mmCIF file of C-alpha atoms in Angstrom:
data_model
loop_
_atom_site.group_PDB
_atom_site.id
_atom_site.type_symbol
_atom_site.label_atom_id
_atom_site.label_comp_id
_atom_site.label_asym_id
_atom_site.label_seq_id
_atom_site.Cartn_x
_atom_site.Cartn_y
_atom_site.Cartn_z
ATOM 1 C CA VAL A 15 116.466 113.064 95.278
ATOM 2 C CA TRP A 16 113.140 113.189 93.211
ATOM 3 C CA ARG A 17 114.400 114.525 91.117
ATOM 4 C CA GLU A 18 116.600 111.348 90.427
ATOM 5 C CA VAL A 19 114.112 108.706 90.966
ATOM 6 C CA LEU A 20 111.580 109.859 88.980
ATOM 7 C CA GLY A 21 113.770 111.600 85.761
ATOM 8 C CA ARG A 22 111.212 114.445 85.301
ATOM 9 C CA GLU A 23 111.135 118.147 87.446
ATOM 10 C CA ALA A 24 109.252 118.363 90.935
ATOM 11 C CA GLY A 25 107.627 121.013 92.457
ATOM 12 C CA VAL A 26 107.737 121.799 96.038
ATOM 13 C CA THR A 27 103.811 121.273 96.307
ATOM 14 C CA GLN A 28 103.169 118.285 93.504
ATOM 15 C CA ASP A 29 101.852 114.813 95.048
ATOM 16 C CA PHE A 30 104.865 112.333 95.186
ATOM 17 C CA TYR A 31 102.038 109.403 93.769
ATOM 18 C CA GLY A 32 100.769 112.114 91.551
ATOM 19 C CA LEU A 33 103.475 113.076 90.214
ATOM 20 C CA GLY A 34 104.213 108.608 88.807
ATOM 21 C CA GLY A 35 105.977 107.472 92.437
ATOM 22 C CA ASP A 36 104.954 104.208 92.966
ATOM 23 C CA ARG A 37 106.481 101.577 96.013
ATOM 24 C CA GLU A 38 109.601 100.879 93.867
ATOM 25 C CA HIS A 39 109.763 104.631 94.070
ATOM 26 C CA ALA A 40 109.281 105.192 97.237
ATOM 27 C CA GLU A 41 111.683 102.405 98.445
ATOM 28 C CA ARG A 42 114.807 104.238 96.537
ATOM 29 C CA VAL A 43 113.602 107.706 97.500
ATOM 30 C CA THR A 44 113.539 106.415 101.143
ATOM 31 C CA ALA A 45 116.918 105.112 100.891
ATOM 32 C CA LEU A 46 117.992 108.195 99.640
ATOM 33 C CA LEU A 47 116.904 110.886 102.001
ATOM 34 C CA ALA A 48 117.479 108.382 104.772
ATOM 35 C CA GLU A 49 121.323 108.674 103.450
ATOM 36 C CA ARG A 50 121.993 111.781 102.776
ATOM 37 C CA SER A 51 120.375 113.080 106.279
ATOM 38 C CA GLY A 52 121.667 110.901 108.726
ATOM 39 C CA ARG A 53 118.279 109.689 109.856
ATOM 40 C CA GLU A 54 116.390 106.547 108.862
ATOM 41 C CA LEU A 55 113.466 107.274 107.039
ATOM 42 C CA THR A 56 110.646 105.106 105.959
ATOM 43 C CA ILE A 57 107.432 104.690 103.086
ATOM 44 C CA SER A 58 105.189 105.221 105.289
ATOM 45 C CA GLU A 59 106.850 109.019 106.479
ATOM 46 C CA LEU A 60 106.613 109.148 102.820
ATOM 47 C CA PHE A 61 103.253 108.563 102.514
ATOM 48 C CA GLU A 62 102.706 111.252 105.822
ATOM 49 C CA HIS A 63 104.328 113.710 103.597
ATOM 50 C CA PRO A 64 103.727 113.153 101.092
ATOM 51 C CA THR A 65 105.461 116.266 98.752
ATOM 52 C CA ILE A 66 108.278 118.377 99.632
ATOM 53 C CA GLU A 67 107.647 121.281 101.128
ATOM 54 C CA ARG A 68 106.363 118.487 103.450
ATOM 55 C CA MET A 69 108.360 116.275 103.313
ATOM 56 C CA ALA A 70 111.124 119.257 104.094
ATOM 57 C CA ALA A 71 110.144 120.394 107.056
ATOM 58 C CA HIS A 72 109.236 116.857 108.609
ATOM 59 C CA LEU A 73 113.114 116.709 108.572
ATOM 60 C CA ARG A 74 113.843 119.975 109.797
ATOM 61 C CA GLU A 75 111.337 119.468 112.508
ATOM 62 C CA GLU A 76 113.499 115.555 112.957
ATOM 63 C CA GLU A 77 116.125 117.024 113.260
ATOM 64 C CA HIS A 78 115.244 119.744 116.559
ATOM 65 C CA GLY A 79 113.605 116.693 118.247
ATOM 66 C CA SER A 80 109.898 118.376 117.494
ATOM 67 C CA GLY A 81 107.614 116.155 119.422
ATOM 68 C CA PRO A 82 103.446 116.100 118.174
ATOM 69 C CA LEU A 83 102.256 118.706 120.173
ATOM 70 C CA ARG A 84 101.073 121.250 117.898
ATOM 71 C CA VAL A 85 100.080 124.961 119.471
ATOM 72 C CA LEU A 86 96.639 125.484 118.312
ATOM 73 C CA ARG A 87 96.073 129.425 119.745
ATOM 74 C CA GLY A 88 99.485 129.676 122.099
ATOM 75 C CA GLN A 89 97.513 133.512 123.763
ATOM 76 C CA GLY A 90 95.364 133.602 127.174
ATOM 77 C CA SER A 91 95.579 133.664 131.701
ATOM 78 C CA LYS A 92 93.364 130.635 131.626
ATOM 79 C CA THR A 93 94.574 126.641 132.134
ATOM 80 C CA PRO A 94 95.050 125.293 128.508
ATOM 81 C CA LEU A 95 92.632 122.551 126.707
ATOM 82 C CA PHE A 96 94.317 120.006 124.787
ATOM 83 C CA PHE A 97 92.926 118.639 122.057
ATOM 84 C CA PHE A 98 93.572 114.678 121.029
ATOM 85 C CA HIS A 99 93.784 113.269 117.942
ATOM 86 C CA PRO A 100 90.841 112.009 115.665
ATOM 87 C CA GLY A 101 91.602 108.892 114.185
ATOM 88 C CA GLY A 102 93.745 108.403 111.149
ATOM 89 C CA GLY A 103 94.318 112.644 111.343
ATOM 90 C CA ASP A 104 95.745 115.443 112.875
ATOM 91 C CA THR A 105 94.411 118.080 115.268
ATOM 92 C CA THR A 106 93.599 120.906 112.447
ATOM 93 C CA VAL A 107 89.763 119.858 112.345
ATOM 94 C CA TYR A 108 90.440 121.411 115.452
ATOM 95 C CA THR A 109 90.590 124.318 114.355
ATOM 96 C CA GLN A 110 86.578 125.883 113.567
ATOM 97 C CA LEU A 111 86.315 124.658 117.211
ATOM 98 C CA THR A 112 89.142 126.629 118.810
ATOM 99 C CA GLN A 113 87.699 129.934 117.504
ATOM 100 C CA LEU A 114 84.628 129.034 119.248
ATOM 101 C CA LEU A 115 86.258 128.836 122.546
ATOM 102 C CA ASP A 116 86.896 131.929 124.859
ATOM 103 C CA PRO A 117 90.341 133.250 123.996
ATOM 104 C CA ALA A 118 91.348 133.942 127.851
ATOM 105 C CA VAL A 119 91.990 129.466 127.482
ATOM 106 C CA PRO A 120 94.955 128.745 125.112
ATOM 107 C CA VAL A 121 93.977 125.456 122.994
ATOM 108 C CA TYR A 122 96.938 122.747 122.355
ATOM 109 C CA GLY A 123 96.761 118.886 120.333
ATOM 110 C CA PHE A 124 98.460 116.481 120.533
ATOM 111 C CA ASP A 125 98.779 114.635 116.811
ATOM 112 C CA ARG A 126 99.771 111.573 115.306
ATOM 113 C CA LEU A 127 102.627 109.508 116.569
ATOM 114 C CA GLU A 128 104.378 107.119 113.487
ATOM 115 C CA GLY A 129 104.951 102.888 114.760
ATOM 116 C CA VAL A 130 103.205 102.814 118.648
ATOM 117 C CA SER A 131 99.576 100.866 118.734
ATOM 118 C CA ALA A 132 98.500 100.718 121.623
ATOM 119 C CA VAL A 133 96.793 103.968 122.795
ATOM 120 C CA GLU A 134 98.856 103.422 127.075
ATOM 121 C CA ASP A 135 101.869 104.036 124.353
ATOM 122 C CA ARG A 136 101.083 106.430 122.567
ATOM 123 C CA VAL A 137 99.482 108.723 125.568
ATOM 124 C CA ARG A 138 103.073 107.005 128.182
ATOM 125 C CA ARG A 139 105.051 110.014 125.328
ATOM 126 C CA TYR A 140 102.416 112.740 124.562
ATOM 127 C CA LEU A 141 102.572 112.823 129.105
ATOM 128 C CA PRO A 142 105.988 114.362 129.149
ATOM 129 C CA GLU A 143 105.422 117.184 126.480
ATOM 130 C CA LEU A 144 102.321 117.787 128.096
ATOM 131 C CA ARG A 145 104.357 118.323 131.220
ATOM 132 C CA ALA A 146 106.135 121.275 129.689
ATOM 133 C CA VAL A 147 103.784 123.139 129.650
ATOM 134 C CA GLN A 148 101.972 122.576 131.997
ATOM 135 C CA PRO A 149 103.457 120.990 135.104
ATOM 136 C CA HIS A 150 100.563 119.651 136.828
ATOM 137 C CA GLY A 151 96.634 120.135 136.738
ATOM 138 C CA PRO A 152 94.407 120.566 136.999
ATOM 139 C CA TYR A 153 93.908 119.559 133.783
ATOM 140 C CA ARG A 154 91.898 119.211 130.923
ATOM 141 C CA LEU A 155 91.103 116.655 128.051
ATOM 142 C CA ALA A 156 89.315 117.003 125.073
ATOM 143 C CA GLY A 157 88.904 114.881 122.242
ATOM 144 C CA TRP A 158 86.119 114.148 119.389
ATOM 145 C CA SER A 159 85.967 109.766 118.438
ATOM 146 C CA PHE A 160 89.496 108.237 118.614
ATOM 147 C CA GLY A 161 90.718 111.531 120.244
ATOM 148 C CA GLY A 162 87.701 110.632 122.373
ATOM 149 C CA PHE A 163 90.029 108.280 123.812
ATOM 150 C CA LEU A 164 93.298 109.391 123.681
ATOM 151 C CA ALA A 165 92.161 112.290 126.541
ATOM 152 C CA PHE A 166 90.278 109.268 128.558
ATOM 153 C CA GLU A 167 93.698 106.893 128.455
ATOM 154 C CA THR A 168 95.171 110.107 129.223
ATOM 155 C CA ALA A 169 92.763 110.981 132.415
ATOM 156 C CA GLN A 170 93.237 107.772 133.625
ATOM 157 C CA GLN A 171 97.701 108.325 133.392
ATOM 158 C CA LEU A 172 97.541 111.787 135.304
ATOM 159 C CA ARG A 173 95.042 110.712 137.829
ATOM 160 C CA ARG A 174 97.569 107.618 138.230
ATOM 161 C CA ALA A 175 100.108 109.921 139.143
ATOM 162 C CA GLY A 176 98.321 111.910 141.866
ATOM 163 C CA GLU A 177 97.040 114.657 139.344
ATOM 164 C CA THR A 178 93.603 115.918 138.745
ATOM 165 C CA VAL A 179 92.349 116.190 135.487
ATOM 166 C CA GLU A 180 88.605 118.976 135.867
ATOM 167 C CA VAL A 181 87.283 118.245 132.485
ATOM 168 C CA LEU A 182 87.427 115.463 130.246
ATOM 169 C CA ALA A 183 85.833 116.040 127.479
ATOM 170 C CA MET A 184 84.703 113.015 124.473
ATOM 171 C CA ILE A 185 83.079 113.853 121.515
ATOM 172 C CA ASP A 186 80.733 110.732 120.107
ATOM 173 C CA SER A 187 84.106 108.128 120.972
ATOM 174 C CA ILE A 188 82.705 104.720 120.585
ATOM 175 C CA ILE A 189 83.538 102.063 122.549
ATOM 176 C CA PRO A 190 82.547 99.103 119.899
ATOM 177 C CA LEU A 191 80.373 96.719 120.289
ATOM 178 C CA PRO A 192 81.097 92.922 121.028
ATOM 179 C CA ASN A 193 81.239 90.649 118.051
ATOM 180 C CA ASP A 194 77.777 89.174 117.824
ATOM 181 C CA THR A 195 77.205 88.906 114.412
ATOM 182 C CA GLY A 196 78.309 84.826 115.042
ATOM 183 C CA LEU A 197 81.541 86.049 112.058
ATOM 184 C CA SER A 198 85.079 85.402 113.463
ATOM 185 C CA ASP A 199 87.293 89.078 113.469
ATOM 186 C CA VAL A 200 88.809 87.342 110.769
ATOM 187 C CA GLU A 201 85.608 87.748 108.166
ATOM 188 C CA LEU A 202 84.825 90.485 110.926
ATOM 189 C CA THR A 203 87.515 92.480 108.861
ATOM 190 C CA GLU A 204 87.418 91.101 105.451
ATOM 191 C CA ARG A 205 83.660 92.316 105.469
ATOM 192 C CA ARG A 206 85.729 95.726 106.027
ATOM 193 C CA PHE A 207 87.668 95.181 103.295
ATOM 194 C CA GLU A 208 85.203 94.587 101.213
ATOM 195 C CA ARG A 209 82.983 97.861 101.903
ATOM 196 C CA PHE A 210 86.391 99.994 101.785
ATOM 197 C CA GLY A 211 86.627 98.662 97.540
ATOM 198 C CA GLU A 212 82.790 98.843 98.001
ATOM 199 C CA PHE A 213 83.513 103.068 98.729
ATOM 200 C CA LEU A 214 85.947 103.102 97.045
ATOM 201 C CA GLU A 215 83.987 102.192 93.848
ATOM 202 C CA SER A 216 80.861 104.184 94.426
ATOM 203 C CA SER A 217 82.978 107.661 94.681
ATOM 204 C CA TYR A 218 85.946 107.231 92.059
ATOM 205 C CA GLY A 219 84.513 105.234 89.679
ATOM 206 C CA ARG A 220 87.372 102.637 90.431
ATOM 207 C CA LYS A 221 87.275 98.698 91.133
ATOM 208 C CA ILE A 222 90.493 97.576 93.389
ATOM 209 C CA SER A 223 91.183 93.903 93.217
ATOM 210 C CA LEU A 224 91.032 92.336 95.746
ATOM 211 C CA ASN A 225 90.789 89.049 97.906
ATOM 212 C CA TYR A 226 89.657 90.193 100.976
ATOM 213 C CA GLU A 227 89.810 87.456 102.818
ATOM 214 C CA LYS A 228 93.085 86.941 102.451
ATOM 215 C CA LEU A 229 94.362 90.042 103.088
ATOM 216 C CA ALA A 230 91.633 89.311 107.017
ATOM 217 C CA ARG A 231 94.173 87.135 107.763
ATOM 218 C CA LEU A 232 97.044 89.421 107.364
ATOM 219 C CA ASP A 233 98.694 91.198 110.271
ATOM 220 C CA ASP A 234 97.635 94.766 109.893
ATOM 221 C CA GLU A 235 101.103 96.338 108.658
ATOM 222 C CA SER A 236 100.975 93.466 105.826
ATOM 223 C CA GLN A 237 97.257 94.829 105.608
ATOM 224 C CA VAL A 238 97.606 97.800 104.765
ATOM 225 C CA ARG A 239 101.112 96.774 102.810
ATOM 226 C CA LEU A 240 98.787 94.775 100.734
ATOM 227 C CA LEU A 241 96.331 97.543 100.050
ATOM 228 C CA VAL A 242 98.650 100.343 98.962
ATOM 229 C CA ASP A 243 100.672 97.802 97.262
ATOM 230 C CA THR A 244 97.680 96.890 94.930
ATOM 231 C CA MET A 245 96.529 100.324 94.686
ATOM 232 C CA GLN A 246 98.983 101.293 93.154
ATOM 233 C CA ALA A 247 99.362 98.755 90.152
ATOM 234 C CA GLU A 248 95.923 99.538 89.747
ATOM 235 C CA GLY A 249 96.757 103.772 88.913
ATOM 236 C CA LEU A 250 94.315 104.336 91.814
ATOM 237 C CA VAL A 251 96.802 106.230 93.631
ATOM 238 C CA ASN A 252 98.423 108.209 90.579
ATOM 239 C CA SER A 253 94.720 108.966 88.651
ATOM 240 C CA ALA A 254 91.241 108.198 91.347
ATOM 241 C CA VAL A 255 92.969 108.285 94.817
ATOM 242 C CA SER A 256 96.233 111.420 95.955
ATOM 243 C CA GLY A 257 99.193 110.385 98.224
ATOM 244 C CA ALA A 258 97.538 112.232 100.855
ATOM 245 C CA ILE A 259 93.473 111.095 100.713
ATOM 246 C CA LEU A 260 95.683 106.995 101.126
ATOM 247 C CA ASN A 261 97.487 107.470 104.062
ATOM 248 C CA HIS A 262 94.206 108.523 105.700
ATOM 249 C CA GLN A 263 93.430 105.546 104.910
ATOM 250 C CA ARG A 264 95.994 103.633 106.079
ATOM 251 C CA THR A 265 96.004 105.618 109.567
ATOM 252 C CA SER A 266 92.242 105.331 109.808
ATOM 253 C CA LEU A 267 92.379 101.338 109.983
ATOM 254 C CA LEU A 268 95.251 101.092 112.341
ATOM 255 C CA ASP A 269 94.129 103.586 114.542
ATOM 256 C CA THR A 270 90.305 101.588 114.325
ATOM 257 C CA ARG A 271 92.834 98.305 115.276
ATOM 258 C CA SER A 272 94.204 99.678 118.222
ATOM 259 C CA LEU A 273 90.653 100.882 119.184
ATOM 260 C CA GLU A 274 89.135 97.844 119.843
ATOM 261 C CA ARG A 275 92.466 96.147 121.617
ATOM 262 C CA TYR A 276 91.513 98.916 124.249
ATOM 263 C CA LEU A 277 89.447 98.652 127.577
ATOM 264 C CA PRO A 278 88.485 101.537 129.085
ATOM 265 C CA ARG A 279 88.719 101.139 132.518
ATOM 266 C CA PRO A 280 85.966 102.090 135.719
ATOM 267 C CA TYR A 281 86.549 105.882 136.161
ATOM 268 C CA ASP A 282 85.052 108.120 138.588
ATOM 269 C CA GLY A 283 86.338 111.048 137.800
ATOM 270 C CA PRO A 284 83.151 114.186 136.205
ATOM 271 C CA VAL A 285 83.283 113.741 132.160
ATOM 272 C CA SER A 286 81.448 115.232 129.298
ATOM 273 C CA PHE A 287 80.147 113.508 126.494
ATOM 274 C CA PHE A 288 79.510 114.891 123.618
ATOM 275 C CA SER A 289 76.851 112.749 121.802
ATOM 276 C CA ALA A 290 75.672 113.382 118.007
ATOM 277 C CA ARG A 291 71.805 113.845 117.511
ATOM 278 C CA ASP A 292 71.770 111.621 114.252
ATOM 279 C CA LEU A 293 72.782 107.810 112.781
ATOM 280 C CA THR A 294 75.650 108.814 110.514
ATOM 281 C CA PRO A 295 75.010 106.954 106.398
ATOM 282 C CA GLY A 296 74.115 104.059 106.794
ATOM 283 C CA GLY A 297 77.768 102.967 103.441
ATOM 284 C CA LEU A 298 79.475 104.819 105.933
ATOM 285 C CA ARG A 299 79.087 102.981 109.435
ATOM 286 C CA ASP A 300 80.501 100.477 110.959
ATOM 287 C CA HIS A 301 78.515 96.777 112.135
ATOM 288 C CA ARG A 302 81.497 97.171 115.389
ATOM 289 C CA PHE A 303 81.179 101.049 115.721
ATOM 290 C CA ASP A 304 76.501 101.193 115.322
ATOM 291 C CA ARG A 305 75.809 101.679 118.854
ATOM 292 C CA ARG A 306 72.457 103.968 119.262
ATOM 293 C CA ASP A 307 72.687 104.972 123.000
ATOM 294 C CA PRO A 308 73.203 108.166 123.257
ATOM 295 C CA ALA A 309 75.979 107.420 126.494
ATOM 296 C CA ARG A 310 77.924 104.894 123.671
ATOM 297 C CA GLY A 311 79.119 101.932 125.711
ATOM 298 C CA TRP A 312 80.802 105.574 128.643
ATOM 299 C CA ASP A 313 77.691 104.525 131.155
ATOM 300 C CA ALA A 314 79.442 101.066 131.905
ATOM 301 C CA VAL A 315 82.906 102.617 132.747
ATOM 302 C CA CYS A 316 82.727 106.438 133.286
ATOM 303 C CA ARG A 317 80.031 107.495 136.817
ATOM 304 C CA ASP A 318 80.083 110.567 137.275
ATOM 305 C CA LEU A 319 79.170 111.099 133.486
ATOM 306 C CA ASP A 320 77.318 113.346 131.852
ATOM 307 C CA VAL A 321 75.645 113.336 128.307
ATOM 308 C CA ILE A 322 75.027 116.158 126.159
ATOM 309 C CA THR A 323 72.976 115.633 122.686
ATOM 310 C CA VAL A 324 74.272 117.781 119.758
ATOM 311 C CA PRO A 325 73.358 118.410 116.984
ATOM 312 C CA GLY A 326 74.576 116.167 113.745
ATOM 313 C CA HIS A 327 75.955 112.689 112.859
ATOM 314 C CA HIS A 328 79.270 111.571 114.544
ATOM 315 C CA LEU A 329 81.606 112.669 110.901
ATOM 316 C CA SER A 330 79.588 116.340 111.131
ATOM 317 C CA LEU A 331 80.681 117.072 114.177
ATOM 318 C CA LEU A 332 82.683 119.485 114.369
ATOM 319 C CA ASP A 333 81.685 121.446 110.285
ATOM 320 C CA PRO A 334 79.670 124.569 110.879
ATOM 321 C CA PRO A 335 76.507 125.114 112.246
ATOM 322 C CA ASN A 336 77.039 121.438 114.493
ATOM 323 C CA VAL A 337 80.998 122.552 115.669
ATOM 324 C CA ASP A 338 78.981 125.647 116.924
ATOM 325 C CA GLU A 339 76.529 124.065 119.499
ATOM 326 C CA ILE A 340 79.987 122.266 120.332
ATOM 327 C CA GLY A 341 81.714 125.027 120.963
ATOM 328 C CA ARG A 342 79.161 126.868 122.962
ATOM 329 C CA ARG A 343 78.095 124.115 125.215
ATOM 330 C CA LEU A 344 81.901 123.238 125.907
ATOM 331 C CA ASN A 345 82.303 126.918 127.244
ATOM 332 C CA VAL A 346 79.880 126.025 129.290
ATOM 333 C CA VAL A 347 81.926 123.014 130.553
ATOM 334 C CA LEU A 348 85.095 124.877 130.922
ATOM 335 C CA ALA A 349 83.731 128.215 133.126
ATOM 336 C CA ALA A 350 81.562 125.564 135.112
ATOM 337 C CA ALA A 351 85.333 124.481 136.584
ATOM 338 C CA ARG A 352 86.262 127.712 136.489
ATOM 339 C CA LEU A 353 83.893 128.742 139.868
ATOM 340 C CA ALA A 354 84.274 124.761 140.944
ATOM 341 C CA ALA A 355 87.817 125.706 141.782
ATOM 342 C CA GLY A 356 87.391 128.881 142.861
ATOM 343 C CA ARG A 357 89.241 130.196 140.373
#
């Protein structure tokens, strides 16, 4: 299919957009793949799996009914730990952290679901797979950034179903601040896209021609579509920015929207909150998430909150050497829960 559409040979590990693919090519590829595989396929899926190797694996997984659950470490006799993906990413970010945890603890990860927006709806899709691994509690849940919100909502839904959650660990998950800037939501969105344009220019030396005001007034998917189309039309995808980077920006944007629409309800179970000691570098900060309080807003929601300050800023917590301290402290939390339960 790639050969037919692109008019050239392609290696199985080469990036579709790096080979000159644009939106028109993507539409033709997904249409042909859908016709020949017998299932619906979207351009979003091509962004997420932009090589022949990855798309083939994706289609095989779909054929065999594979879901979002990833096994990070399958061995172990103790109660498993479930991680949840951060915004725009997958649970491979927890690979190093998993290696630092008690080897007797099996570790699983829930990856991003395409086409499911609300946090509550994502969790409802996760729960059957979680229960297939562990039918009943006590459960152990954890997540970094957006993943902490998914872990929190999973805990809420499990407890409403009568289950026990003995560990809920959130790694610097920040409740958005109220909009007290005097700007409308549209104006705030416009500012965000302006910052993304500045990021492209500073990181890749390329400017992008976007009407930020027009972009901000569109719905989420239309914003992403216009952004992608503009970057492709101006040659940014083929040269400066890979399809993988573009897809990360796309999914990060959509996950941020989901987070801002989520309202955490009061929670009276134990919560371990890992709070970054340092500020995120200025150019990467977003006003809505620029909280300075160590609890990041969770003290207004969680009755039994233990704030654990760890070295690093929000984006560096899972990198060495900062991840070593998180691993050490999370092991303490897991061991304490096991001791309290008498296991």
